[in-house]
Amino acid sequence: MDLREFIDVLRRRWRIVMVCGLVGLAAAVAVTVMTPPTYTAKAQLFVATNDKDSADAYAGGLFTQQRVKSYTRIANSPTVLEAVIAELDLKTTTGQLAKKISAQAPLDTTLVDIRVQERSAASAQAIADETAVQFTKYIDSIEKAASDAPPVIKASVVGEPGPPSAPTSPRPALNLAIGLLCGLVVGITGAVLRQSLDTTVRSAGDVRRRLGLPEVGALPKPVRRGAHTGPVAGGTPRDEALSQLRARLPSSSDGRVPSSLLIASALPREGRTATALDLAVNVARTGRRVVLVEADLRRPQLARTLGLAGTAGLADVLTGEAPLDGALQSWGDGLLRVLAAGTPAPDPSALLSSPRMTQLLRTLESDADLVVLDSPPLLPYADAAILAPATEAVLLVLRAGKIRYGLAHRALESLTSVHARVMGAVLTGVPAERFPGRRPGSEARERSHAPVSDRRPAPVPDGEPGRVSAGVRSPAGHRR
């Protein structure tokens, strides 16, 4: 995972990171509140030799420094602590008291620092002072060369510090910093792990890395509506996304738009039909001659959605029961011609795989600049795989956040197995905030000013409503 992918993961999973950071802060607050305060008191000893000869002072200093290192290990010995307990009348044992006392020797000094941790500042200081006193006596006893001779080493208590004024534990600022840091680390780790285990297609990067396909376009989530809308001004995020998709179609070697384009998807409810319809309308808006063919003979809804007459369609042309000219219907002020599914067919796969279908496609290509075909989903039916070799190019529609890599791979394999030319993938259902454009709600406000006569109820195809401008009517969308 490179830096760009890492930043993209944090951008998409920021809620996980934020929640974990807050949980870490809350845990740090709880630990701080529940931890009883602990005070650390200090007493200090100065250790020196009894040799007053200045000639031996340097050697005596080195000797004392070596001795001090050993003293730090016996400062909390049972002999010393028994005397401390007896003197202060403590209700504890030498083992328990030893855990509260530590001794250290600062580097290159003959000092011994005795530290005592206790929940009471006064008690901590009393124990530290008494430990220092008893420890000096203990040193004198073990350093005497003979009973009547002075000790070689003499330890003295120096300084009289008062009880500590502030507890040394807990430390709220440090605890909060550690809690926040741990929470963020856990959150970021969880976000990266979840991303690596996520099998759902969510972005263009996922399409390129996991499927090996270029992302030709991305369409924002549809605005649900229940009426057929009339002409409105363009410029919404969906309009702009469709225009970008249209601009990326001339990707063949000679830089022209494919003469026929199959819109396919792995499963239903991925926005396939709405993408085919909106793309056809968007291309027709530029003045090109476009034919939209409803090749989904299993669940046809296009004619009813567009408000077209329920007359003959593709199935009737393929069976020879109706001529092509009679089945084609103009829509949107004549800019777009639509060939609906027509009469329900008992065996759609047989019709679509017949030579008549290939001949029909060539006829439509010769009479139009672009033929857009909407097909059934690839995985449940074989119809799209049958049509793919007969068309010049295929666009694979994937619904962001819904379709899994395994299913998308199977759909792609079904296309490559018939040697179809897959131009790339179109992501649908992408959140609108990822697109530049108007604020959410402006599109609905514009529609509210459309003429009432231009609105009429209609069913909606495939979960992606269309939006067009410049006098071309677009249907309201719903998923199927």
XYZ file of C-alpha atoms in Angstrom:
480
model
C 0.000 0.000 0.000
C 1.532 3.308 -1.105
C 0.980 6.719 0.480
C -1.921 7.649 -1.786
C -3.747 4.415 -1.008
C -3.066 4.896 2.702
C -4.528 8.407 2.623
C -7.522 7.124 0.674
C -8.101 4.447 3.331
C -7.996 7.080 6.083
C -10.385 9.295 4.137
C -12.897 6.501 3.697
C -12.467 4.940 7.140
C -12.032 8.129 9.175
C -15.000 7.235 11.365
C -13.230 4.104 12.615
C -10.077 6.083 13.411
C -12.051 8.813 15.165
C -14.098 6.363 17.239
C -10.994 4.447 18.317
C -9.252 7.702 19.240
C -12.229 8.763 21.364
C -12.370 5.335 22.997
C -8.658 5.624 23.817
C -9.248 9.049 25.368
C -12.203 7.742 27.374
C -10.149 4.790 28.628
C -7.343 7.151 29.654
C -9.816 9.352 31.535
C -11.277 6.303 33.295
C -7.844 5.010 34.289
C -6.826 8.454 35.545
C -9.982 8.832 37.625
C -9.864 5.319 39.074
C -6.126 5.315 39.891
C -5.513 6.480 43.474
C -2.887 9.243 43.785
C 0.641 8.163 44.720
C 3.262 10.452 46.284
C 7.021 9.953 45.985
C 9.175 11.174 48.893
C 12.960 11.392 48.814
C 15.827 11.180 51.318
C 19.501 11.485 50.464
C 22.674 10.034 51.989
C 26.230 11.252 51.577
C 28.876 8.509 51.805
C 32.558 9.293 52.522
C 35.683 7.636 53.907
C 37.086 8.394 57.350
C 40.601 8.788 55.937
C 41.562 12.454 56.443
C 44.872 12.199 54.620
C 44.577 14.403 51.526
C 47.023 12.221 49.668
C 44.592 9.363 49.857
C 41.491 11.505 49.153
C 41.306 10.704 45.439
C 41.744 6.967 45.967
C 39.220 7.136 48.801
C 36.707 8.868 46.537
C 36.987 6.132 43.929
C 36.678 3.504 46.626
C 33.532 5.185 47.980
C 31.930 5.376 44.516
C 32.407 1.653 44.083
C 30.974 1.061 47.549
C 27.901 3.208 46.867
C 26.861 0.954 43.961
C 26.544 -1.925 46.426
C 24.634 0.161 48.961
C 21.782 0.799 46.539
C 21.081 -2.948 46.502
C 20.761 -3.304 50.270
C 18.875 -0.126 51.104
C 15.613 -2.086 51.415
C 17.121 -5.133 53.097
C 15.002 -6.836 55.800
C 17.337 -5.617 58.588
C 16.790 -1.986 57.617
C 13.063 -2.350 57.016
C 12.407 -4.200 60.272
C 13.884 -1.263 62.138
C 11.776 1.184 60.097
C 8.577 -0.766 60.804
C 9.364 -0.942 64.483
C 10.253 2.754 64.783
C 7.174 4.009 62.894
C 4.823 1.271 64.122
C 3.757 0.413 60.557
C 1.107 -2.228 59.923
C 2.943 -3.967 57.098
C 5.609 -6.557 56.372
C 9.155 -6.114 55.167
C 8.220 -7.644 51.807
C 5.354 -5.204 51.239
C 7.431 -2.237 52.363
C 10.361 -3.253 50.145
C 8.140 -2.859 47.062
C 7.636 0.819 47.945
C 11.310 1.677 48.489
C 14.033 2.065 45.899
C 17.591 3.408 46.005
C 19.726 4.938 43.277
C 23.239 6.378 43.095
C 23.691 9.363 40.744
C 26.558 8.794 38.316
C 30.048 9.834 39.490
C 28.834 10.819 42.985
C 28.946 9.306 46.468
C 25.272 10.048 47.060
C 22.475 7.569 47.606
C 18.920 8.689 46.820
C 16.202 6.800 48.669
C 12.691 7.078 47.207
C 9.465 5.917 48.795
C 6.077 5.702 47.072
C 3.003 5.933 49.276
C -0.577 7.151 48.964
C -0.022 9.727 51.717
C 2.585 12.463 51.246
C 3.360 12.692 54.978
C 3.623 8.926 55.353
C 5.896 8.671 52.327
C 8.264 11.311 53.678
C 8.312 9.765 57.175
C 9.220 6.354 55.748
C 11.933 7.878 53.518
C 13.512 9.789 56.408
C 13.435 6.808 58.746
C 14.818 4.482 56.086
C 17.741 6.866 55.581
C 18.447 6.950 59.323
C 18.269 3.191 59.759
C 20.319 2.641 56.600
C 23.189 4.819 57.919
C 23.234 2.740 61.080
C 23.288 -0.422 59.041
C 26.215 0.852 56.946
C 28.149 1.765 60.089
C 27.598 -1.715 61.485
C 28.830 -3.565 58.420
C 31.771 -1.241 57.684
C 33.473 -1.381 61.119
C 36.833 -3.083 60.902
C 36.771 -3.898 64.632
C 34.507 -3.215 67.546
C 36.732 -0.412 68.897
C 37.773 1.039 65.520
C 35.822 3.682 63.576
C 34.061 2.514 60.365
C 35.986 2.807 57.117
C 32.932 4.359 55.424
C 30.588 6.821 57.033
C 27.102 7.650 55.702
C 25.273 10.813 56.672
C 21.742 12.015 55.947
C 21.861 15.300 54.026
C 19.029 17.743 53.425
C 15.641 17.781 55.058
C 13.090 17.863 52.266
C 9.472 18.333 53.158
C 6.622 16.063 52.083
C 5.902 16.078 48.320
C 3.307 18.676 47.358
C 1.911 16.943 44.259
C 1.305 13.293 43.417
C 3.575 11.623 40.913
C 0.824 9.287 39.758
C -1.537 9.430 37.947
C -0.339 11.961 35.382
C -3.479 13.127 33.503
C -1.793 14.857 30.560
C 0.507 11.907 29.872
C -2.324 9.405 30.286
C -4.559 11.308 27.859
C -1.757 11.582 25.297
C -0.994 7.867 25.557
C -4.696 6.961 25.384
C -5.250 9.106 22.296
C -2.127 7.778 20.594
C -3.029 4.157 21.328
C -6.584 4.741 20.118
C -5.377 6.292 16.864
C -2.896 3.475 16.286
C -5.617 0.884 16.854
C -8.026 2.816 14.623
C -5.560 3.213 11.769
C -4.521 -0.433 12.046
C -8.158 -1.495 12.042
C -8.938 0.722 9.046
C -6.026 -0.677 7.031
C -6.894 -4.240 8.050
C -10.534 -3.791 7.174
C -9.567 -2.303 3.824
C -7.275 -5.235 3.067
C -10.028 -7.707 3.992
C -12.796 -5.783 2.218
C -13.982 -7.649 -0.872
C -16.271 -4.869 -2.105
C -15.506 -2.585 -5.047
C -15.598 0.968 -3.680
C -13.382 3.216 -5.799
C -11.603 3.639 -9.107
C -8.412 2.448 -7.446
C -10.141 -0.807 -6.508
C -11.230 -1.276 -10.133
C -7.706 -0.762 -11.438
C -5.858 -2.808 -8.807
C -8.238 -5.679 -8.237
C -9.944 -6.067 -11.621
C -7.300 -4.718 -13.986
C -9.850 -2.464 -15.707
C -9.690 1.275 -16.338
C -12.420 3.329 -14.731
C -14.202 5.013 -17.631
C -16.619 6.942 -15.444
C -18.288 7.306 -12.068
C -21.905 8.309 -11.519
C -23.255 9.740 -8.266
C -26.069 8.228 -6.302
C -29.486 8.892 -7.827
C -31.984 11.294 -6.374
C -35.122 9.284 -5.767
C -38.193 10.752 -7.344
C -41.535 9.452 -8.441
C -42.370 11.598 -11.429
C -41.278 11.928 -15.042
C -39.571 15.292 -15.193
C -39.499 17.764 -17.996
C -36.586 19.796 -19.320
C -34.345 21.328 -16.683
C -31.030 23.114 -16.702
C -27.913 20.964 -16.699
C -24.846 21.258 -14.524
C -25.682 18.870 -11.709
C -23.012 16.397 -10.543
C -24.743 13.588 -12.445
C -24.879 15.656 -15.655
C -21.193 16.442 -15.397
C -20.314 12.814 -14.621
C -22.255 11.649 -17.677
C -20.505 14.232 -19.858
C -17.127 12.982 -18.603
C -18.179 9.421 -19.364
C -19.219 10.466 -22.869
C -15.889 12.237 -23.394
C -13.967 9.059 -22.507
C -15.775 6.866 -25.022
C -13.496 7.668 -28.025
C -10.766 5.316 -26.809
C -10.298 3.204 -29.948
C -7.194 3.480 -32.061
C -8.748 5.992 -34.456
C -10.205 8.101 -31.621
C -13.868 7.658 -32.519
C -16.877 6.703 -30.459
C -17.754 2.985 -30.789
C -20.591 2.399 -33.201
C -22.293 0.004 -30.775
C -21.916 -0.149 -27.003
C -23.239 -2.855 -24.682
C -23.967 -1.801 -21.108
C -23.541 -4.881 -18.888
C -23.502 -5.631 -15.175
C -22.817 -8.666 -13.020
C -26.092 -8.551 -11.070
C -29.411 -6.700 -11.098
C -29.824 -3.390 -9.255
C -26.410 -2.040 -10.221
C -27.663 0.936 -12.241
C -27.169 -0.700 -15.627
C -30.429 0.355 -17.313
C -30.315 3.926 -16.013
C -26.674 4.224 -17.122
C -27.543 3.040 -20.626
C -30.499 5.423 -20.856
C -28.732 8.463 -19.416
C -25.634 7.898 -21.530
C -27.743 7.566 -24.696
C -29.591 10.787 -23.847
C -26.336 12.588 -23.035
C -24.780 11.608 -26.360
C -27.990 12.482 -28.250
C -27.927 15.912 -26.625
C -24.732 16.690 -28.595
C -26.566 16.227 -31.894
C -25.449 12.685 -32.664
C -27.924 10.082 -33.892
C -28.377 7.571 -31.093
C -30.461 4.402 -30.912
C -31.212 2.856 -27.521
C -31.993 -0.868 -27.714
C -33.641 -2.655 -24.823
C -32.026 -6.058 -25.189
C -33.316 -7.142 -21.784
C -36.159 -9.347 -22.985
C -36.663 -10.934 -19.570
C -37.786 -7.925 -17.527
C -38.582 -5.181 -20.040
C -39.660 -1.847 -18.585
C -38.114 0.765 -20.829
C -41.207 1.485 -22.939
C -43.393 2.020 -19.886
C -40.737 4.114 -18.183
C -40.309 6.433 -21.168
C -44.035 6.648 -21.785
C -43.746 5.040 -25.223
C -46.557 3.183 -26.903
C -46.587 -0.509 -26.069
C -46.172 -1.585 -29.681
C -43.750 -3.916 -31.418
C -40.127 -4.024 -30.325
C -36.878 -5.983 -30.570
C -38.457 -9.412 -30.076
C -41.012 -8.725 -32.810
C -38.315 -7.564 -35.253
C -36.180 -10.653 -34.572
C -39.120 -13.007 -35.105
C -40.085 -11.192 -38.323
C -43.482 -10.113 -36.997
C -42.714 -6.391 -37.301
C -40.424 -4.255 -39.486
C -37.587 -2.332 -37.898
C -38.899 1.060 -39.002
C -42.222 0.370 -37.338
C -40.624 -0.757 -34.083
C -38.275 2.230 -33.649
C -39.856 5.092 -31.702
C -38.617 8.652 -31.351
C -38.244 10.115 -27.869
C -37.039 13.420 -26.486
C -38.029 15.718 -29.380
C -36.693 13.202 -31.856
C -33.070 13.301 -30.685
C -33.172 9.702 -29.481
C -34.706 6.627 -31.091
C -35.684 3.727 -28.863
C -36.165 0.075 -29.753
C -38.036 -1.397 -26.799
C -38.150 -5.092 -25.920
C -41.537 -5.651 -27.512
C -43.613 -8.782 -27.112
C -42.322 -11.135 -24.349
C -40.260 -13.944 -25.862
C -40.359 -17.547 -24.583
C -36.609 -18.055 -25.228
C -34.722 -14.728 -25.172
C -31.274 -16.350 -25.485
C -32.226 -18.073 -28.730
C -33.504 -14.825 -30.216
C -30.440 -12.810 -29.214
C -28.016 -15.444 -30.529
C -29.730 -15.690 -33.917
C -28.113 -14.265 -37.091
C -31.011 -11.817 -37.279
C -29.708 -10.048 -34.158
C -26.249 -9.518 -35.629
C -27.773 -8.320 -38.884
C -30.062 -5.961 -36.964
C -27.094 -4.473 -35.114
C -25.224 -3.833 -38.351
C -28.314 -2.146 -39.803
C -28.693 0.106 -36.768
C -24.972 0.960 -36.773
C -25.173 2.058 -40.398
C -28.103 4.359 -39.634
C -26.866 5.874 -36.337
C -23.741 7.323 -34.774
C -24.112 5.214 -31.623
C -26.183 2.177 -30.711
C -26.519 1.625 -26.957
C -27.758 -1.760 -25.787
C -29.137 -2.499 -22.333
C -28.821 -6.182 -21.458
C -29.789 -8.506 -18.610
C -27.188 -9.074 -15.871
C -24.286 -11.330 -16.795
C -24.299 -13.823 -13.952
C -27.959 -14.920 -13.863
C -28.372 -15.044 -17.675
C -26.277 -15.739 -20.763
C -27.897 -12.985 -22.860
C -25.226 -10.304 -22.274
C -22.382 -12.730 -23.071
C -24.204 -13.623 -26.295
C -24.563 -9.983 -27.332
C -21.046 -8.868 -26.304
C -19.109 -10.290 -29.325
C -21.598 -8.698 -31.727
C -21.048 -5.200 -30.337
C -17.983 -3.061 -30.817
C -17.384 -2.383 -27.120
C -18.704 -3.235 -23.645
C -18.972 -1.116 -20.502
C -19.156 -3.063 -17.248
C -21.354 -1.295 -14.679
C -20.404 -1.879 -11.034
C -22.321 -0.492 -8.083
C -19.839 1.003 -5.622
C -20.034 -0.474 -2.145
C -22.341 -3.322 -3.231
C -20.670 -5.580 -5.798
C -17.923 -7.905 -4.536
C -14.688 -8.634 -6.343
C -15.490 -12.319 -6.802
C -18.747 -11.575 -8.608
C -17.162 -8.792 -10.652
C -14.349 -11.174 -11.680
C -16.879 -13.794 -12.761
C -18.736 -11.225 -14.850
C -15.495 -10.040 -16.431
C -14.433 -13.617 -17.171
C -17.742 -14.283 -18.919
C -17.022 -11.335 -21.221
C -13.392 -12.171 -21.892
C -14.297 -15.810 -22.579
C -16.318 -14.682 -25.629
C -13.533 -12.258 -26.694
C -15.596 -9.159 -25.995
C -13.818 -5.809 -26.021
C -14.318 -4.416 -22.500
C -13.530 -0.693 -22.556
C -13.621 -0.377 -18.782
C -15.892 -0.071 -15.780
C -18.445 2.520 -14.751
C -18.966 2.943 -11.019
C -22.522 3.808 -10.046
C -23.966 4.834 -6.702
C -20.894 6.917 -5.820
C -21.699 9.474 -3.069
C -22.531 12.859 -4.576
C -20.148 14.688 -2.231
C -17.224 13.232 -4.180
C -18.278 15.258 -7.203
C -17.870 19.002 -7.681
C -21.097 20.840 -8.372
C -24.131 22.135 -6.635
C -25.015 21.628 -3.058
C -27.333 18.722 -2.192
C -30.949 19.765 -2.665
C -30.391 22.279 -5.476
C -31.373 19.659 -8.056
C -34.675 19.029 -6.309
C -35.377 22.763 -6.066
C -34.865 23.148 -9.813
C -37.310 20.344 -10.498
C -39.903 21.974 -8.323
C -40.022 24.848 -10.864
C -40.502 22.550 -13.869
C -43.904 22.838 -15.596
C -46.517 20.607 -14.042
C -47.579 19.452 -17.483
C -44.121 17.966 -17.971
C -44.449 15.706 -14.928
C -46.141 12.360 -15.036
C -45.745 9.216 -12.951
C -43.541 6.505 -14.344
C -41.751 3.390 -13.097
C -38.024 3.741 -12.764
C -35.387 1.363 -14.168
C -32.417 -0.192 -12.472
C -31.845 2.141 -9.547
C -30.224 5.100 -11.365
C -32.497 8.007 -12.345
C -31.479 9.994 -15.382
C -30.964 13.739 -15.645
C -30.587 15.580 -18.912
C -30.880 19.101 -20.127
C -31.379 21.148 -23.272
C -34.842 19.919 -24.135
C -34.252 16.182 -23.774
C -36.556 14.489 -21.326
C -35.092 11.933 -18.954
C -36.982 9.342 -16.938
C -37.290 9.077 -13.244
C -35.317 6.101 -12.021
C -35.899 3.123 -9.793
C -33.995 -0.098 -9.346
C -34.959 -3.337 -10.825
